[in-house]
Short mmCIF file of N, CA and C in Angstrom, two decimals:
data_model
loop_
_atom_site.label_atom_id
_atom_site.label_comp_id
_atom_site.label_asym_id
_atom_site.label_seq_id
_atom_site.Cartn_x
_atom_site.Cartn_y
_atom_site.Cartn_z
N MET A 125 -46.24 23.76 -54.46
CA MET A 125 -45.38 24.44 -55.39
C MET A 125 -44.92 25.68 -55.47
N ALA A 126 -43.84 25.49 -55.86
CA ALA A 126 -42.94 26.17 -56.23
C ALA A 126 -42.83 27.31 -57.05
N CYS A 127 -42.57 28.79 -56.79
CA CYS A 127 -42.89 30.16 -57.62
C CYS A 127 -41.71 30.40 -58.33
N LYS A 128 -42.21 31.07 -59.83
CA LYS A 128 -41.07 31.06 -60.74
C LYS A 128 -40.79 33.04 -59.80
N LYS A 129 -39.86 33.63 -59.54
CA LYS A 129 -39.65 34.63 -59.10
C LYS A 129 -40.16 36.03 -60.51
N GLN A 130 -40.45 36.58 -59.98
CA GLN A 130 -41.29 37.47 -60.87
C GLN A 130 -40.67 38.63 -60.35
N THR A 131 -40.28 39.28 -61.57
CA THR A 131 -39.76 40.37 -61.58
C THR A 131 -39.81 41.70 -62.58
N VAL A 132 -40.72 42.82 -61.60
CA VAL A 132 -41.08 44.46 -62.33
C VAL A 132 -40.07 45.12 -62.74
N PRO A 133 -40.22 45.11 -63.84
CA PRO A 133 -38.88 46.12 -64.41
C PRO A 133 -38.65 47.50 -63.82
N PHE A 134 -38.05 48.20 -63.23
CA PHE A 134 -37.89 49.91 -62.82
C PHE A 134 -38.76 50.57 -64.11
N ALA A 135 -39.32 51.38 -63.56
CA ALA A 135 -40.05 52.27 -64.36
C ALA A 135 -40.04 53.98 -63.90
N GLY A 136 -39.14 54.47 -63.48
CA GLY A 136 -39.02 55.42 -62.63
C GLY A 136 -39.10 57.05 -64.00
N THR A 137 -39.55 57.98 -63.55
CA THR A 137 -39.28 58.66 -64.57
C THR A 137 -38.31 59.92 -63.96
N PRO A 138 -37.93 61.06 -65.07
CA PRO A 138 -37.08 61.82 -65.22
C PRO A 138 -37.99 63.10 -62.91
N GLU A 139 -38.72 63.15 -63.57
CA GLU A 139 -39.59 63.74 -63.03
C GLU A 139 -39.74 62.64 -61.26
N GLN A 140 -39.41 62.03 -61.19
CA GLN A 140 -40.05 61.09 -59.87
C GLN A 140 -38.11 60.64 -59.16
N GLU A 141 -37.11 61.07 -60.51
CA GLU A 141 -35.84 61.71 -59.87
C GLU A 141 -35.16 62.91 -59.70
N ALA A 142 -35.62 64.20 -60.36
CA ALA A 142 -36.08 65.11 -59.23
C ALA A 142 -36.61 65.61 -58.66
N GLN A 143 -37.79 65.02 -58.43
CA GLN A 143 -37.81 64.86 -56.93
C GLN A 143 -37.27 64.22 -55.70
N LEU A 144 -36.56 63.23 -55.85
CA LEU A 144 -35.58 62.29 -55.25
C LEU A 144 -34.72 63.47 -54.94
N LYS A 145 -34.04 63.50 -56.02
CA LYS A 145 -33.64 64.33 -55.87
C LYS A 145 -32.96 65.64 -54.80
N ALA A 146 -34.15 66.45 -54.83
CA ALA A 146 -34.80 68.11 -54.28
C ALA A 146 -34.39 67.07 -52.71
N VAL A 147 -35.52 66.56 -52.71
CA VAL A 147 -35.35 65.81 -50.70
C VAL A 147 -34.30 65.32 -50.26
N ILE A 148 -33.25 64.63 -51.52
CA ILE A 148 -31.87 65.00 -51.13
C ILE A 148 -31.20 65.87 -50.57
N ALA A 149 -31.06 66.68 -51.49
CA ALA A 149 -30.02 68.10 -51.10
C ALA A 149 -31.44 68.52 -50.10
N GLU A 150 -32.20 68.71 -50.04
CA GLU A 150 -32.95 69.25 -48.88
C GLU A 150 -32.01 68.78 -47.21
N LEU A 151 -32.31 67.20 -47.10
CA LEU A 151 -32.10 66.95 -45.92
C LEU A 151 -30.55 66.39 -45.85
N LYS A 152 -29.53 65.90 -46.75
CA LYS A 152 -28.63 65.25 -46.69
C LYS A 152 -27.91 65.58 -45.66
N ASP A 153 -27.38 67.26 -45.17
CA ASP A 153 -26.85 67.43 -44.34
C ASP A 153 -27.23 67.69 -42.85
N GLN A 154 -28.36 67.36 -42.88
CA GLN A 154 -28.75 66.85 -41.28
C GLN A 154 -28.71 64.93 -40.44
N PRO A 155 -28.19 65.07 -39.69
CA PRO A 155 -28.29 64.19 -38.53
C PRO A 155 -28.86 63.58 -39.08
N GLY A 156 -28.96 62.08 -38.80
CA GLY A 156 -29.77 60.70 -38.73
C GLY A 156 -30.83 60.65 -40.29
N SER A 157 -30.66 61.71 -41.51
CA SER A 157 -31.31 61.35 -42.87
C SER A 157 -31.63 60.90 -43.29
N LEU A 158 -30.60 59.33 -43.18
CA LEU A 158 -31.45 58.19 -44.41
C LEU A 158 -32.45 57.75 -44.40
N MET A 159 -33.02 57.70 -42.84
CA MET A 159 -34.35 56.80 -42.86
C MET A 159 -35.30 57.99 -43.57
N PRO A 160 -35.71 59.68 -43.24
CA PRO A 160 -36.48 60.40 -43.92
C PRO A 160 -36.23 60.36 -45.08
N VAL A 161 -35.65 60.07 -46.10
CA VAL A 161 -34.69 60.36 -47.13
C VAL A 161 -35.52 59.23 -47.73
N MET A 162 -35.18 57.97 -47.44
CA MET A 162 -35.67 56.28 -47.64
C MET A 162 -36.88 56.74 -48.36
N GLN A 163 -37.51 57.20 -46.42
CA GLN A 163 -38.80 57.04 -46.40
C GLN A 163 -40.12 58.40 -47.79
N LYS A 164 -38.81 59.46 -47.85
CA LYS A 164 -39.90 59.86 -48.97
C LYS A 164 -39.55 59.63 -50.59
N ALA A 165 -38.27 58.69 -50.91
CA ALA A 165 -37.80 58.16 -51.64
C ALA A 165 -39.05 56.65 -51.44
N GLN A 166 -40.28 55.96 -50.27
CA GLN A 166 -40.32 54.86 -51.05
C GLN A 166 -41.93 55.59 -51.39
N ASP A 167 -42.16 57.19 -50.50
CA ASP A 167 -43.50 58.02 -50.86
C ASP A 167 -43.35 58.13 -52.29
N ILE A 168 -42.06 58.43 -53.37
CA ILE A 168 -42.27 59.13 -54.67
C ILE A 168 -42.75 57.70 -55.40
N TYR A 169 -42.41 56.62 -55.14
CA TYR A 169 -41.88 56.03 -56.10
C TYR A 169 -43.17 54.95 -55.40
N GLY A 170 -43.25 54.40 -54.41
CA GLY A 170 -44.23 53.29 -54.53
C GLY A 170 -43.24 52.51 -53.69
N TYR A 171 -42.29 52.36 -53.88
CA TYR A 171 -40.80 51.18 -52.85
C TYR A 171 -39.54 51.35 -53.49
N LEU A 172 -38.85 50.42 -53.04
CA LEU A 172 -37.67 50.99 -52.96
C LEU A 172 -36.68 50.39 -53.84
N PRO A 173 -36.69 50.07 -55.08
CA PRO A 173 -35.69 49.15 -55.66
C PRO A 173 -34.11 49.24 -55.85
N ILE A 174 -33.51 49.04 -56.37
CA ILE A 174 -31.90 49.20 -55.94
C ILE A 174 -31.41 50.23 -57.23
N GLU A 175 -32.87 50.78 -57.83
CA GLU A 175 -31.99 52.10 -58.56
C GLU A 175 -32.19 53.01 -57.86
N VAL A 176 -33.35 53.09 -56.94
CA VAL A 176 -33.80 54.05 -55.78
C VAL A 176 -32.13 54.45 -55.06
N GLN A 177 -32.57 52.02 -54.40
CA GLN A 177 -31.39 53.17 -53.27
C GLN A 177 -29.80 53.56 -53.90
N THR A 178 -29.15 52.95 -55.19
CA THR A 178 -28.31 53.59 -55.61
C THR A 178 -28.28 55.02 -56.28
N MET A 179 -29.14 55.77 -55.85
CA MET A 179 -29.84 57.29 -56.35
C MET A 179 -29.30 57.97 -54.28
N ILE A 180 -29.29 57.12 -54.13
CA ILE A 180 -29.66 57.81 -52.29
C ILE A 180 -28.75 57.86 -52.22
N SER A 181 -28.07 56.29 -52.57
CA SER A 181 -26.21 55.99 -52.06
C SER A 181 -25.43 57.43 -52.57
N ASP A 182 -25.60 57.53 -53.92
CA ASP A 182 -24.81 58.10 -54.74
C ASP A 182 -24.96 59.61 -54.22
N GLU A 183 -26.18 60.07 -53.98
CA GLU A 183 -26.29 61.49 -53.72
C GLU A 183 -25.85 62.06 -52.32
N MET A 184 -26.00 60.52 -51.57
CA MET A 184 -25.77 61.40 -50.03
C MET A 184 -24.75 61.17 -49.55
N GLY A 185 -23.47 60.40 -50.74
CA GLY A 185 -22.35 59.65 -50.09
C GLY A 185 -22.12 58.32 -48.74
N ILE A 186 -23.23 57.50 -49.18
CA ILE A 186 -22.88 56.58 -48.55
C ILE A 186 -23.57 55.35 -48.84
N PRO A 187 -22.19 54.69 -48.16
CA PRO A 187 -22.34 52.90 -48.91
C PRO A 187 -23.52 52.65 -49.43
N LEU A 188 -24.16 51.32 -50.47
CA LEU A 188 -25.08 51.83 -50.93
C LEU A 188 -25.27 50.13 -50.09
N GLU A 189 -24.72 49.25 -49.46
CA GLU A 189 -24.86 48.22 -48.21
C GLU A 189 -25.09 48.82 -47.19
N LYS A 190 -25.33 49.77 -46.98
CA LYS A 190 -25.40 50.68 -45.76
C LYS A 190 -27.57 50.50 -46.35
N VAL A 191 -27.21 51.44 -47.45
CA VAL A 191 -28.85 52.20 -47.74
C VAL A 191 -29.70 50.73 -47.91
N TYR A 192 -29.13 49.55 -48.19
CA TYR A 192 -29.80 48.41 -48.48
C TYR A 192 -30.00 47.26 -47.51
N GLY A 193 -29.01 47.67 -46.28
CA GLY A 193 -29.15 46.83 -45.10
C GLY A 193 -30.14 48.15 -44.16
N VAL A 194 -31.03 49.01 -44.41
CA VAL A 194 -31.02 50.47 -44.13
C VAL A 194 -33.34 48.87 -44.59
N SER A 195 -32.97 48.81 -45.74
CA SER A 195 -33.90 48.67 -46.57
C SER A 195 -34.74 47.33 -46.07
N THR A 196 -33.84 46.72 -45.32
CA THR A 196 -33.75 44.81 -45.86
C THR A 196 -34.63 45.01 -44.53
N PHE A 197 -33.76 46.12 -43.19
CA PHE A 197 -34.03 45.74 -41.88
C PHE A 197 -35.29 45.98 -41.63
N TYR A 198 -35.59 47.11 -41.87
CA TYR A 198 -37.17 47.86 -41.69
C TYR A 198 -38.35 47.51 -42.23
N ALA A 199 -39.33 46.86 -41.55
CA ALA A 199 -40.96 46.36 -42.97
C ALA A 199 -41.13 47.61 -43.57
N GLN A 200 -41.24 48.80 -43.36
CA GLN A 200 -41.92 49.90 -43.68
C GLN A 200 -41.31 49.87 -44.50
N PHE A 201 -40.05 48.94 -45.55
CA PHE A 201 -39.60 49.53 -46.94
C PHE A 201 -40.45 48.33 -47.48
N ALA A 202 -40.52 48.47 -49.19
CA ALA A 202 -41.12 47.54 -50.17
C ALA A 202 -39.60 47.55 -50.84
N LEU A 203 -39.32 46.23 -50.88
CA LEU A 203 -38.38 46.02 -52.34
C LEU A 203 -38.96 45.87 -53.98
N GLN A 204 -39.82 45.30 -53.57
CA GLN A 204 -40.79 45.06 -54.51
C GLN A 204 -41.86 46.10 -54.35
N PRO A 205 -42.19 46.00 -56.33
CA PRO A 205 -43.94 47.12 -56.49
C PRO A 205 -44.93 46.51 -55.88
N LYS A 206 -45.74 47.38 -55.34
CA LYS A 206 -46.98 46.75 -54.97
C LYS A 206 -48.19 46.88 -56.31
N GLY A 207 -49.68 45.70 -56.42
CA GLY A 207 -50.01 45.58 -57.49
C GLY A 207 -51.51 46.58 -57.26
N LYS A 208 -51.41 46.50 -59.22
CA LYS A 208 -53.09 47.64 -58.75
C LYS A 208 -54.01 47.03 -57.19
N TYR A 209 -53.85 46.07 -57.64
CA TYR A 209 -54.87 44.76 -56.35
C TYR A 209 -53.67 44.34 -55.67
N LYS A 210 -54.18 44.67 -54.16
CA LYS A 210 -53.04 44.57 -53.77
C LYS A 210 -53.80 43.21 -52.70
N ILE A 211 -53.62 42.06 -52.59
CA ILE A 211 -54.06 41.20 -52.01
C ILE A 211 -53.13 40.96 -51.09
N SER A 212 -53.87 40.17 -49.63
CA SER A 212 -53.47 40.40 -47.74
C SER A 212 -53.99 39.35 -48.24
N VAL A 213 -53.39 38.30 -46.70
CA VAL A 213 -53.94 36.99 -46.35
C VAL A 213 -53.91 36.50 -44.91
N CYS A 214 -54.39 37.15 -44.06
CA CYS A 214 -54.20 36.12 -42.76
C CYS A 214 -53.45 35.30 -42.27
N LEU A 215 -52.17 35.22 -41.51
CA LEU A 215 -52.17 33.93 -41.64
C LEU A 215 -51.53 34.17 -39.84
N GLY A 216 -52.90 34.72 -39.44
CA GLY A 216 -52.77 34.91 -37.86
C GLY A 216 -53.42 33.43 -37.47
N THR A 217 -54.04 33.38 -36.32
CA THR A 217 -53.89 32.32 -35.72
C THR A 217 -55.05 31.39 -36.06
N ALA A 218 -56.12 31.92 -35.49
CA ALA A 218 -57.39 31.87 -36.08
C ALA A 218 -57.60 31.59 -37.31
N CYS A 219 -57.64 32.24 -38.25
CA CYS A 219 -56.87 32.22 -40.20
C CYS A 219 -56.80 30.69 -40.37
N TYR A 220 -55.17 30.77 -40.02
CA TYR A 220 -54.21 29.97 -40.17
C TYR A 220 -54.80 28.34 -39.89
N VAL A 221 -55.51 28.47 -38.28
CA VAL A 221 -56.36 26.87 -38.20
C VAL A 221 -57.36 26.42 -39.10
N LYS A 222 -58.33 27.93 -39.49
CA LYS A 222 -59.32 27.80 -39.93
C LYS A 222 -58.92 27.69 -41.64
N GLY A 223 -57.85 27.21 -41.91
CA GLY A 223 -56.81 27.15 -43.91
C GLY A 223 -56.59 27.93 -44.60
N SER A 224 -56.07 29.57 -44.43
CA SER A 224 -55.69 30.25 -44.56
C SER A 224 -55.19 30.00 -45.39
N GLY A 225 -53.59 29.64 -44.62
CA GLY A 225 -53.19 28.62 -45.36
C GLY A 225 -52.59 28.13 -46.80
N ASP A 226 -53.63 27.29 -46.98
CA ASP A 226 -53.68 26.86 -48.07
C ASP A 226 -54.51 27.64 -49.31
N ILE A 227 -55.21 29.37 -48.51
CA ILE A 227 -55.83 30.11 -49.17
C ILE A 227 -54.53 30.89 -50.15
N PHE A 228 -53.72 31.30 -49.26
CA PHE A 228 -52.34 31.57 -49.72
C PHE A 228 -51.57 30.63 -50.76
N SER A 229 -51.82 29.03 -49.98
CA SER A 229 -51.02 28.60 -51.47
C SER A 229 -51.59 28.61 -52.85
N LYS A 230 -53.01 28.74 -53.05
CA LYS A 230 -53.42 28.47 -54.24
C LYS A 230 -53.39 30.28 -54.60
N LEU A 231 -53.29 31.27 -54.00
CA LEU A 231 -52.86 32.66 -54.44
C LEU A 231 -51.99 32.32 -55.23
N GLU A 232 -50.72 31.07 -54.65
CA GLU A 232 -49.46 31.45 -54.77
C GLU A 232 -49.38 30.71 -56.00
N GLU A 233 -50.06 29.81 -56.47
CA GLU A 233 -50.10 29.07 -57.70
C GLU A 233 -51.21 29.24 -58.58
N LEU A 234 -51.99 30.35 -59.28
CA LEU A 234 -52.96 31.03 -59.12
C LEU A 234 -51.91 32.27 -60.37
N LEU A 235 -51.17 32.85 -59.25
CA LEU A 235 -50.25 34.05 -59.61
C LEU A 235 -49.37 33.97 -59.65
N GLY A 236 -48.89 33.30 -60.08
CA GLY A 236 -47.17 32.49 -59.80
C GLY A 236 -46.03 33.88 -59.44
N ILE A 237 -46.41 34.07 -58.03
CA ILE A 237 -45.59 34.90 -57.47
C ILE A 237 -45.93 34.49 -55.61
N THR A 238 -44.90 34.56 -54.99
CA THR A 238 -45.25 34.43 -53.52
C THR A 238 -44.87 35.71 -53.03
N ASN A 239 -45.13 35.64 -51.24
CA ASN A 239 -45.47 36.40 -50.27
C ASN A 239 -43.39 37.72 -50.54
N GLY A 240 -44.61 38.96 -50.69
CA GLY A 240 -43.92 40.04 -51.61
C GLY A 240 -43.43 40.31 -52.80
N GLU A 241 -43.85 39.82 -53.35
CA GLU A 241 -44.15 39.75 -55.03
C GLU A 241 -45.30 40.59 -55.37
N CYS A 242 -44.86 40.93 -57.16
CA CYS A 242 -45.86 41.39 -57.50
C CYS A 242 -45.88 40.64 -58.85
N THR A 243 -46.88 40.67 -59.60
CA THR A 243 -47.34 40.10 -61.10
C THR A 243 -46.65 40.79 -61.93
N ALA A 244 -45.71 40.39 -62.92
CA ALA A 244 -45.04 40.67 -64.08
C ALA A 244 -45.75 41.53 -64.65
N ASP A 245 -47.02 42.02 -64.50
CA ASP A 245 -47.96 43.35 -65.03
C ASP A 245 -47.86 44.87 -64.51
N GLY A 246 -48.10 43.83 -62.55
CA GLY A 246 -48.19 45.07 -61.65
C GLY A 246 -49.79 44.71 -61.63
N LYS A 247 -50.13 43.88 -61.84
CA LYS A 247 -51.64 44.10 -61.94
C LYS A 247 -52.03 43.86 -60.23
N PHE A 248 -51.41 42.40 -59.69
CA PHE A 248 -51.37 41.73 -58.42
C PHE A 248 -50.49 41.71 -57.62
N SER A 249 -49.85 42.41 -55.77
CA SER A 249 -49.10 41.88 -55.73
C SER A 249 -49.74 40.73 -54.47
N LEU A 250 -48.76 40.57 -53.55
CA LEU A 250 -49.35 39.19 -52.56
C LEU A 250 -48.78 39.43 -51.59
N ASP A 251 -49.35 39.86 -49.84
CA ASP A 251 -48.46 39.44 -48.97
C ASP A 251 -49.27 38.98 -47.75
N SER A 252 -48.73 38.51 -46.51
CA SER A 252 -49.22 37.82 -46.02
C SER A 252 -49.22 39.06 -44.86
N CYS A 253 -50.30 38.93 -43.87
CA CYS A 253 -50.35 39.55 -42.10
C CYS A 253 -50.54 38.82 -41.34
N ARG A 254 -50.65 39.56 -40.09
CA ARG A 254 -50.61 37.99 -38.91
C ARG A 254 -52.29 38.58 -38.63
N CYS A 255 -53.04 39.82 -38.54
CA CYS A 255 -54.35 39.23 -38.22
C CYS A 255 -55.58 40.72 -38.69
N VAL A 256 -56.18 40.57 -39.51
CA VAL A 256 -56.76 42.00 -39.71
C VAL A 256 -58.01 42.46 -38.87
N GLY A 257 -58.42 41.74 -37.90
CA GLY A 257 -59.55 42.26 -37.26
C GLY A 257 -60.69 41.36 -37.11
N ALA A 258 -60.85 40.41 -38.45
CA ALA A 258 -62.09 39.87 -38.21
C ALA A 258 -62.08 38.30 -38.35
N CYS A 259 -61.75 37.96 -36.49
CA CYS A 259 -60.68 36.40 -36.28
C CYS A 259 -62.45 35.77 -36.50
N GLY A 260 -63.87 36.18 -36.40
CA GLY A 260 -65.53 35.60 -36.60
C GLY A 260 -65.09 35.33 -37.89
N LEU A 261 -64.43 36.03 -38.65
CA LEU A 261 -65.46 35.94 -40.58
C LEU A 261 -64.00 34.95 -41.33
N ALA A 262 -63.23 34.02 -39.49
CA ALA A 262 -60.98 33.37 -40.53
C ALA A 262 -62.00 31.80 -41.36
N PRO A 263 -61.67 32.01 -42.51
CA PRO A 263 -60.22 32.14 -42.33
C PRO A 263 -60.29 33.49 -43.56
N VAL A 264 -59.57 35.28 -43.73
CA VAL A 264 -59.83 36.27 -44.06
C VAL A 264 -59.12 36.46 -45.35
N MET A 265 -58.94 37.73 -46.21
CA MET A 265 -57.89 37.82 -47.62
C MET A 265 -58.66 39.30 -47.45
N MET A 266 -58.17 40.27 -47.69
CA MET A 266 -58.44 41.40 -48.31
C MET A 266 -57.76 41.86 -49.60
N ILE A 267 -58.28 42.52 -50.52
CA ILE A 267 -57.45 42.96 -51.70
C ILE A 267 -57.99 44.44 -51.32
N ASN A 268 -57.12 45.40 -51.89
CA ASN A 268 -57.48 46.57 -51.90
C ASN A 268 -58.12 47.62 -50.52
N GLY A 269 -58.33 46.44 -49.93
CA GLY A 269 -58.94 47.05 -48.16
C GLY A 269 -60.78 46.45 -48.14
N GLU A 270 -60.76 45.72 -49.46
CA GLU A 270 -62.07 45.02 -48.85
C GLU A 270 -61.94 43.55 -48.48
N VAL A 271 -62.40 43.03 -47.01
CA VAL A 271 -62.32 41.85 -47.02
C VAL A 271 -63.50 40.64 -47.58
N TYR A 272 -62.59 39.73 -47.46
CA TYR A 272 -63.32 38.14 -47.38
C TYR A 272 -62.83 37.52 -46.79
N GLY A 273 -64.66 37.04 -46.54
CA GLY A 273 -64.36 35.55 -45.19
C GLY A 273 -65.02 34.83 -45.54
N ARG A 274 -65.15 33.84 -44.41
CA ARG A 274 -65.22 32.51 -44.20
C ARG A 274 -65.26 31.89 -45.76
N LEU A 275 -63.03 31.84 -46.41
CA LEU A 275 -62.70 31.54 -47.65
C LEU A 275 -63.06 30.14 -46.99
N THR A 276 -62.99 29.53 -48.53
CA THR A 276 -62.53 28.11 -49.08
C THR A 276 -61.62 28.63 -50.21
N VAL A 277 -60.51 27.36 -50.20
CA VAL A 277 -60.15 27.72 -51.50
C VAL A 277 -60.30 27.64 -52.73
N ASP A 278 -61.69 27.11 -53.32
CA ASP A 278 -62.52 26.86 -54.42
C ASP A 278 -62.80 28.65 -54.24
N ASP A 279 -63.18 29.11 -53.44
CA ASP A 279 -63.16 30.92 -53.74
C ASP A 279 -62.53 31.52 -54.61
N VAL A 280 -61.36 31.23 -54.31
CA VAL A 280 -60.12 32.00 -54.87
C VAL A 280 -59.92 32.60 -56.27
N PRO A 281 -60.56 31.23 -56.90
CA PRO A 281 -60.58 31.80 -58.33
C PRO A 281 -61.64 32.96 -58.60
N GLY A 282 -63.18 32.11 -58.54
CA GLY A 282 -64.02 33.58 -58.73
C GLY A 282 -63.53 35.07 -58.16
N ILE A 283 -63.14 35.22 -57.06
CA ILE A 283 -62.12 36.40 -56.15
C ILE A 283 -61.59 37.19 -56.73
N LEU A 284 -60.58 36.37 -57.68
CA LEU A 284 -59.33 36.62 -58.86
C LEU A 284 -60.03 37.11 -59.51
N ALA A 285 -61.35 36.97 -60.46
CA ALA A 285 -61.71 37.07 -61.53
C ALA A 285 -62.70 38.16 -61.68
N LYS A 286 -63.16 39.09 -60.27
CA LYS A 286 -63.52 40.23 -60.23
C LYS A 286 -62.88 41.26 -60.40
N TYR A 287 -60.88 40.83 -60.65
CA TYR A 287 -60.36 41.97 -60.86
C TYR A 287 -59.87 41.72 -62.02
N ASN A 288 -60.15 41.33 -63.18
CA ASN A 288 -59.72 40.82 -64.65
C ASN A 288 -60.59 41.53 -65.18
#
């Protein structure tokens, strides 16, 4: 089932903007400072929406295309916010052959989001990963670090209900 793209409105505060501008002022004249500024920005905001990338671009005098290119190239940067409850489904070999793909699809269906997205209410975000080191419990998903193993598709609604 295809998911409708969800967007969460940018909710940056003046305090966060001041904090980011202070970081940029401190680092911008140092060679190679774009990555550290972007890392600090993500620490401040939790992710790098286009509004934050634009601030970095404007304050550092770097084209927005370059900032965006770096933010999309490196996996450490998130362009979507993470939810209060961070769901990660293992799609590594052991989990996948035991049905984690179906579990991931069920989560997409129930939440109306797909990989890397966050529900509009900011409650859940959904990500895939390659291994959580619990192959004996396959298939596995985690919610905020709590591991759920030996899952079936029928287990998913009940697990989500615990977080409502």
